[in-house]
Structure formats: structure tokens, C-alpha cells
PDB file of C-alpha atoms in Angstrom:
ATOM      1  CA  GLU A  25       0.044   0.013   0.156  1.00 46.00           C
ATOM      2  CA  GLY A  26       1.349   3.225  -0.895  1.00 49.00           C
ATOM      3  CA  ARG A  27       1.536   6.133   1.338  1.00 53.00           C
ATOM      4  CA  PHE A  28      -1.547   7.636   0.040  1.00 52.00           C
ATOM      5  CA  ILE A  29      -3.577   4.848  -1.081  1.00 52.00           C
ATOM      6  CA  ARG A  30      -5.563   2.720   1.491  1.00 53.00           C
ATOM      7  CA  ALA A  31      -7.781   0.142   0.773  1.00 55.00           C
ATOM      8  CA  ILE A  32     -11.748   0.961   1.341  1.00 54.00           C
ATOM      9  CA  PRO A  33     -13.179  -1.996   3.205  1.00 54.00           C
ATOM     10  CA  ARG A  34     -16.929  -2.966   1.883  1.00 52.00           C
ATOM     11  CA  ARG A  35     -19.802  -4.346   3.505  1.00 51.00           C
ATOM     12  CA  GLU A  36     -22.189  -6.718   2.067  1.00 53.00           C
ATOM     13  CA  GLY A  37     -21.408  -5.397  -1.686  1.00 51.00           C
ATOM     14  CA  ARG A  38     -22.324  -2.113  -0.735  1.00 53.00           C
ATOM     15  CA  ALA A  39     -20.003   1.196  -0.199  1.00 52.00           C
ATOM     16  CA  LEU A  40     -19.398   2.614   3.289  1.00 53.00           C
ATOM     17  CA  PRO A  41     -21.015   6.043   4.142  1.00 52.00           C
ATOM     18  CA  TYR A  42     -19.268   8.649   2.808  1.00 51.00           C
ATOM     19  CA  ARG A  43     -19.269  11.665   5.302  1.00 56.00           C
ATOM     20  CA  GLY A  44     -22.285  10.585   6.487  1.00 54.00           C
ATOM     21  CA  ARG A  45     -23.886   9.240   3.097  1.00 57.00           C
ATOM     22  CA  MET A  46     -23.227   6.928   0.812  1.00 58.00           C
ATOM     23  CA  ASN A  47     -20.091   7.427  -1.442  1.00 55.00           C
ATOM     24  CA  PRO A  48     -21.489   8.655  -4.875  1.00 56.00           C
ATOM     25  CA  TYR A  49     -18.637   7.355  -6.672  1.00 55.00           C
ATOM     26  CA  VAL A  50     -19.359   3.678  -5.966  1.00 56.00           C
ATOM     27  CA  PRO A  51     -22.387   2.401  -7.760  1.00 56.00           C
ATOM     28  CA  GLN A  52     -24.844   0.972  -4.701  1.00 57.00           C
ATOM     29  CA  ASN A  53     -26.228  -1.740  -6.813  1.00 58.00           C
ATOM     30  CA  PRO A  54     -24.272  -3.878  -9.304  1.00 51.00           C
ATOM     31  CA  GLY A  55     -27.152  -3.599 -11.706  1.00 52.00           C
ATOM     32  CA  ASP A  56     -26.476   0.299 -12.098  1.00 53.00           C
ATOM     33  CA  MET A  57     -23.707  -0.292 -14.336  1.00 53.00           C
ATOM     34  CA  VAL A  58     -25.533  -2.695 -17.044  1.00 52.00           C
ATOM     35  CA  PRO A  59     -27.033  -0.741 -20.197  1.00 52.00           C
ATOM     36  CA  THR A  60     -30.949  -1.017 -19.867  1.00 53.00           C
ATOM     37  CA  THR A  61     -31.417  -0.379 -23.654  1.00 62.00           C
ATOM     38  CA  ASP A  62     -29.989  -1.775 -26.747  1.00 73.00           C
ATOM     39  CA  GLU A  63     -30.057   1.579 -28.279  1.00 79.00           C
ATOM     40  CA  PRO A  64     -26.721   3.046 -28.396  1.00 82.00           C
ATOM     41  CA  PRO A  65     -25.985   6.472 -26.476  1.00 83.00           C
ATOM     42  CA  LYS A  66     -25.743   9.483 -28.582  1.00 87.00           C
ATOM     43  CA  ALA A  67     -22.233   9.521 -28.236  1.00 87.00           C
ATOM     44  CA  VAL A  68     -21.659   6.358 -30.489  1.00 88.00           C
ATOM     45  CA  THR A  69     -23.560   8.178 -33.669  1.00 89.00           C
ATOM     46  CA  TRP A  70     -21.104  11.374 -33.124  1.00 90.00           C
ATOM     47  CA  ALA A  71     -18.172   8.902 -32.929  1.00 89.00           C
ATOM     48  CA  ARG A  72     -19.421   7.310 -36.086  1.00 90.00           C
ATOM     49  CA  LEU A  73     -19.771  10.171 -37.923  1.00 92.00           C
ATOM     50  CA  TYR A  74     -16.366  11.547 -36.846  1.00 92.00           C
ATOM     51  CA  ALA A  75     -14.548   8.212 -37.873  1.00 91.00           C
ATOM     52  CA  GLY A  76     -16.447   8.357 -41.168  1.00 93.00           C
ATOM     53  CA  ALA A  77     -15.028  11.941 -41.929  1.00 92.00           C
ATOM     54  CA  PHE A  78     -11.791  10.851 -40.990  1.00 93.00           C
ATOM     55  CA  THR A  79     -11.862   7.718 -43.424  1.00 94.00           C
ATOM     56  CA  VAL A  80     -12.348  10.513 -46.458  1.00 95.00           C
ATOM     57  CA  MET A  81      -9.732  12.519 -45.180  1.00 93.00           C
ATOM     58  CA  TYR A  82      -7.368   9.684 -45.141  1.00 94.00           C
ATOM     59  CA  VAL A  83      -8.239   8.150 -48.223  1.00 96.00           C
ATOM     60  CA  LEU A  84      -7.521  11.739 -49.628  1.00 95.00           C
ATOM     61  CA  CYS A  85      -4.237  11.575 -48.117  1.00 94.00           C
ATOM     62  CA  VAL A  86      -3.577   8.354 -49.568  1.00 96.00           C
ATOM     63  CA  ILE A  87      -4.609   9.188 -52.991  1.00 96.00           C
ATOM     64  CA  GLY A  88      -3.000  12.446 -52.511  1.00 95.00           C
ATOM     65  CA  GLY A  89       0.379  10.805 -51.666  1.00 94.00           C
ATOM     66  CA  LEU A  90       0.397   8.382 -54.495  1.00 94.00           C
ATOM     67  CA  LEU A  91      -0.238  11.374 -56.877  1.00 93.00           C
ATOM     68  CA  MET A  92       2.759  13.114 -55.572  1.00 92.00           C
ATOM     69  CA  VAL A  93       4.803   9.911 -56.005  1.00 91.00           C
ATOM     70  CA  VAL A  94       3.719   9.861 -59.695  1.00 91.00           C
ATOM     71  CA  ALA A  95       4.319  13.445 -60.294  1.00 88.00           C
ATOM     72  CA  GLY A  96       7.897  13.151 -58.864  1.00 87.00           C
ATOM     73  CA  LEU A  97       8.780  10.173 -60.839  1.00 86.00           C
ATOM     74  CA  SER A  98       7.450  12.010 -64.463  1.00 87.00           C
ATOM     75  CA  SER A  99       9.409  15.295 -63.451  1.00 83.00           C
ATOM     76  CA  GLY A 100      13.060  14.866 -63.550  1.00 75.00           C
ATOM     77  CA  GLY A 101      13.913  17.887 -61.576  1.00 76.00           C
ATOM     78  CA  ARG A 102      15.741  18.552 -58.457  1.00 76.00           C
ATOM     79  CA  LYS A 103      12.554  18.273 -56.104  1.00 80.00           C
ATOM     80  CA  ALA A 104      11.269  15.083 -57.784  1.00 86.00           C
ATOM     81  CA  GLY A 105      13.021  13.218 -54.729  1.00 85.00           C
ATOM     82  CA  GLU A 106      11.281  15.101 -52.162  1.00 87.00           C
ATOM     83  CA  ALA A 107       7.853  14.712 -53.844  1.00 88.00           C
ATOM     84  CA  ILE A 108       8.559  10.883 -54.062  1.00 90.00           C
ATOM     85  CA  VAL A 109       9.715  10.798 -50.427  1.00 90.00           C
ATOM     86  CA  GLN A 110       6.819  12.921 -49.153  1.00 92.00           C
ATOM     87  CA  GLY A 111       4.223  11.425 -51.231  1.00 92.00           C
ATOM     88  CA  ALA A 112       5.112   7.851 -50.486  1.00 93.00           C
ATOM     89  CA  VAL A 113       4.829   8.854 -46.468  1.00 94.00           C
ATOM     90  CA  MET A 114       1.639  10.291 -46.703  1.00 94.00           C
ATOM     91  CA  ALA A 115       0.229   6.975 -48.545  1.00 94.00           C
ATOM     92  CA  VAL A 116       2.064   4.813 -46.062  1.00 95.00           C
ATOM     93  CA  VAL A 117       0.884   6.492 -43.024  1.00 94.00           C
ATOM     94  CA  GLY A 118      -2.682   7.315 -44.408  1.00 94.00           C
ATOM     95  CA  LEU A 119      -3.500   3.700 -45.792  1.00 95.00           C
ATOM     96  CA  PRO A 120      -3.561   2.069 -42.255  1.00 94.00           C
ATOM     97  CA  LEU A 121      -5.183   4.894 -40.701  1.00 93.00           C
ATOM     98  CA  ALA A 122      -8.017   5.076 -43.685  1.00 94.00           C
ATOM     99  CA  VAL A 123      -8.581   1.274 -42.732  1.00 94.00           C
ATOM    100  CA  LEU A 124      -8.750   1.345 -38.852  1.00 92.00           C
ATOM    101  CA  SER A 125     -11.334   4.510 -39.629  1.00 93.00           C
ATOM    102  CA  GLY A 126     -13.124   2.434 -41.949  1.00 93.00           C
ATOM    103  CA  ILE A 127     -13.338  -0.159 -39.208  1.00 92.00           C
ATOM    104  CA  ALA A 128     -14.341   2.433 -36.518  1.00 90.00           C
ATOM    105  CA  THR A 129     -17.176   3.778 -38.832  1.00 90.00           C
ATOM    106  CA  VAL A 130     -18.859   0.407 -40.120  1.00 88.00           C
ATOM    107  CA  GLY A 131     -18.303  -1.412 -36.567  1.00 80.00           C
ATOM    108  CA  ALA A 132     -19.277   1.493 -34.177  1.00 72.00           C
ATOM    109  CA  THR A 133     -22.397  -0.437 -33.309  1.00 73.00           C
ATOM    110  CA  ARG A 134     -20.543  -3.521 -32.137  1.00 78.00           C
ATOM    111  CA  ARG A 135     -20.293  -3.632 -28.458  1.00 81.00           C
ATOM    112  CA  SER A 136     -16.587  -4.772 -27.253  1.00 83.00           C
ATOM    113  CA  LYS A 137     -13.873  -3.060 -25.636  1.00 87.00           C
ATOM    114  CA  GLY A 138     -11.854  -3.333 -28.466  1.00 87.00           C
ATOM    115  CA  MET A 139     -14.242  -0.948 -30.320  1.00 89.00           C
ATOM    116  CA  TYR A 140     -14.220   1.262 -27.657  1.00 90.00           C
ATOM    117  CA  THR A 141     -10.461   1.638 -27.349  1.00 91.00           C
ATOM    118  CA  LEU A 142     -10.480   1.930 -31.121  1.00 91.00           C
ATOM    119  CA  HIS A 143     -12.672   5.228 -30.892  1.00 90.00           C
ATOM    120  CA  LEU A 144     -10.728   6.381 -28.235  1.00 92.00           C
ATOM    121  CA  VAL A 145      -7.461   6.374 -30.059  1.00 93.00           C
ATOM    122  CA  LEU A 146      -8.587   7.785 -33.566  1.00 91.00           C
ATOM    123  CA  GLN A 147     -10.389  10.639 -31.315  1.00 91.00           C
ATOM    124  CA  GLY A 148      -7.103  10.971 -29.577  1.00 90.00           C
ATOM    125  CA  LEU A 149      -5.228  11.038 -32.908  1.00 90.00           C
ATOM    126  CA  GLY A 150      -7.625  13.828 -33.959  1.00 88.00           C
ATOM    127  CA  CYS A 151      -6.829  16.086 -31.046  1.00 88.00           C
ATOM    128  CA  THR A 152      -3.081  16.536 -32.206  1.00 89.00           C
ATOM    129  CA  SER A 153      -4.287  18.419 -34.901  1.00 86.00           C
ATOM    130  CA  CYS A 154      -5.118  22.035 -34.689  1.00 89.00           C
ATOM    131  CA  CYS A 155      -7.882  22.005 -37.623  1.00 88.00           C
ATOM    132  CA  CYS A 156      -9.391  18.915 -36.219  1.00 86.00           C
ATOM    133  CA  LEU A 157      -9.356  19.691 -32.354  1.00 88.00           C
ATOM    134  CA  PRO A 158     -12.928  21.914 -32.639  1.00 88.00           C
ATOM    135  CA  LEU A 159     -14.526  18.526 -33.934  1.00 88.00           C
ATOM    136  CA  ALA A 160     -12.352  15.928 -31.849  1.00 89.00           C
ATOM    137  CA  VAL A 161     -12.695  17.661 -28.549  1.00 91.00           C
ATOM    138  CA  PRO A 162     -16.828  17.525 -28.051  1.00 91.00           C
ATOM    139  CA  VAL A 163     -16.536  14.025 -29.541  1.00 91.00           C
ATOM    140  CA  LEU A 164     -14.206  13.029 -26.943  1.00 92.00           C
ATOM    141  CA  ILE A 165     -15.597  14.755 -24.012  1.00 92.00           C
ATOM    142  CA  GLN A 166     -19.176  12.970 -24.878  1.00 90.00           C
ATOM    143  CA  TRP A 167     -17.113   9.501 -25.324  1.00 90.00           C
ATOM    144  CA  LEU A 168     -15.973   9.510 -22.002  1.00 89.00           C
ATOM    145  CA  LYS A 169     -19.167   9.375 -20.242  1.00 88.00           C
ATOM    146  CA  PRO A 170     -20.088   6.786 -18.295  1.00 86.00           C
ATOM    147  CA  GLU A 171     -23.266   5.517 -20.190  1.00 86.00           C
ATOM    148  CA  VAL A 172     -20.901   5.013 -23.387  1.00 85.00           C
ATOM    149  CA  LYS A 173     -18.214   3.054 -21.230  1.00 86.00           C
ATOM    150  CA  THR A 174     -21.039   0.520 -20.090  1.00 85.00           C
ATOM    151  CA  TRP A 175     -22.601   0.401 -23.294  1.00 83.00           C
ATOM    152  CA  TYR A 176     -19.664  -0.926 -24.675  1.00 82.00           C
ATOM    153  CA  GLY A 177     -18.611  -2.976 -21.606  1.00 79.00           C
ATOM    154  CA  ALA A 178     -15.436  -1.132 -21.005  1.00 71.00           C
TER     155      ALA A 178
END
């Protein structure tokens, strides 16, 4: 046990009183964390749209990268090598991200921890770009809510 961490004992599956009342951070009934409906939360729809937009963006990156490689190969100038390398990097990086975003778009309603994690990673990647930040942050905030985690079983 660490200096600041101590085990909290439980009685018969219920949380101990928390300053005179029940602890608000511990579910009082085990059934509280089970989703009551098969309908996904609205955050799942938003995440699916977000992943679809990113799929389109990454496919365009792959196409643009391939066009840069072709343009670099056809021109024999001094900048041809730069265009080939930059286009190849765009295509090589964009292809797996397009595939992962496509999987997230199609399988968004598949309830698994892996799908929840895939969406979380893709939303985190979107937070690395200033252009995508205004879209990524609200989707990420909604994605981290407890009802989404429980719906996916994460």
C-alpha cells in the first residue's frame, strides 16, 4: 500500500458511508452499471460520423500521396526526390489510418472493449491537429461519459 492509497473495506457489496452519506462514486447496486437498452448512446452516432469523416480524409491523403509519387517520378527536376518521399510517407501513413477509421465507422455499433478503445485512439489522434481539434474535443468529451463506457462494456 502506498503512502496516500489505502484500501476501502466494503460491507456486503455496498459502499461504506461517505461523510455521513453513501459514496457517490461507487454504484450502490451491481445492476446500475448494466445498460438498460440496446439503443446506443448519442455519442456513438457522433463518433461514427467522426470516424467516417476521418476515413474520407485519410483516403484523400493516400490518393494525394500516390499522385505526388507519380508526379515526382514523371518530373526529373531537383525537387522530384522530395515529392516522391513526401508522397510515399503520406500514402504509407494514410492507408492504415484509413482502414482503422473505416473499421470504426462500420463497426461502431459492435459492443466490445476493442471497438471502444479504437474510437478512443482515433479521437486522440484527431486532437493532435489544430484543424481537427474543434471537432475532436466535443466528441471525445461525450465518448468518455460513463453511459458510453458501460454500453461498450469497457
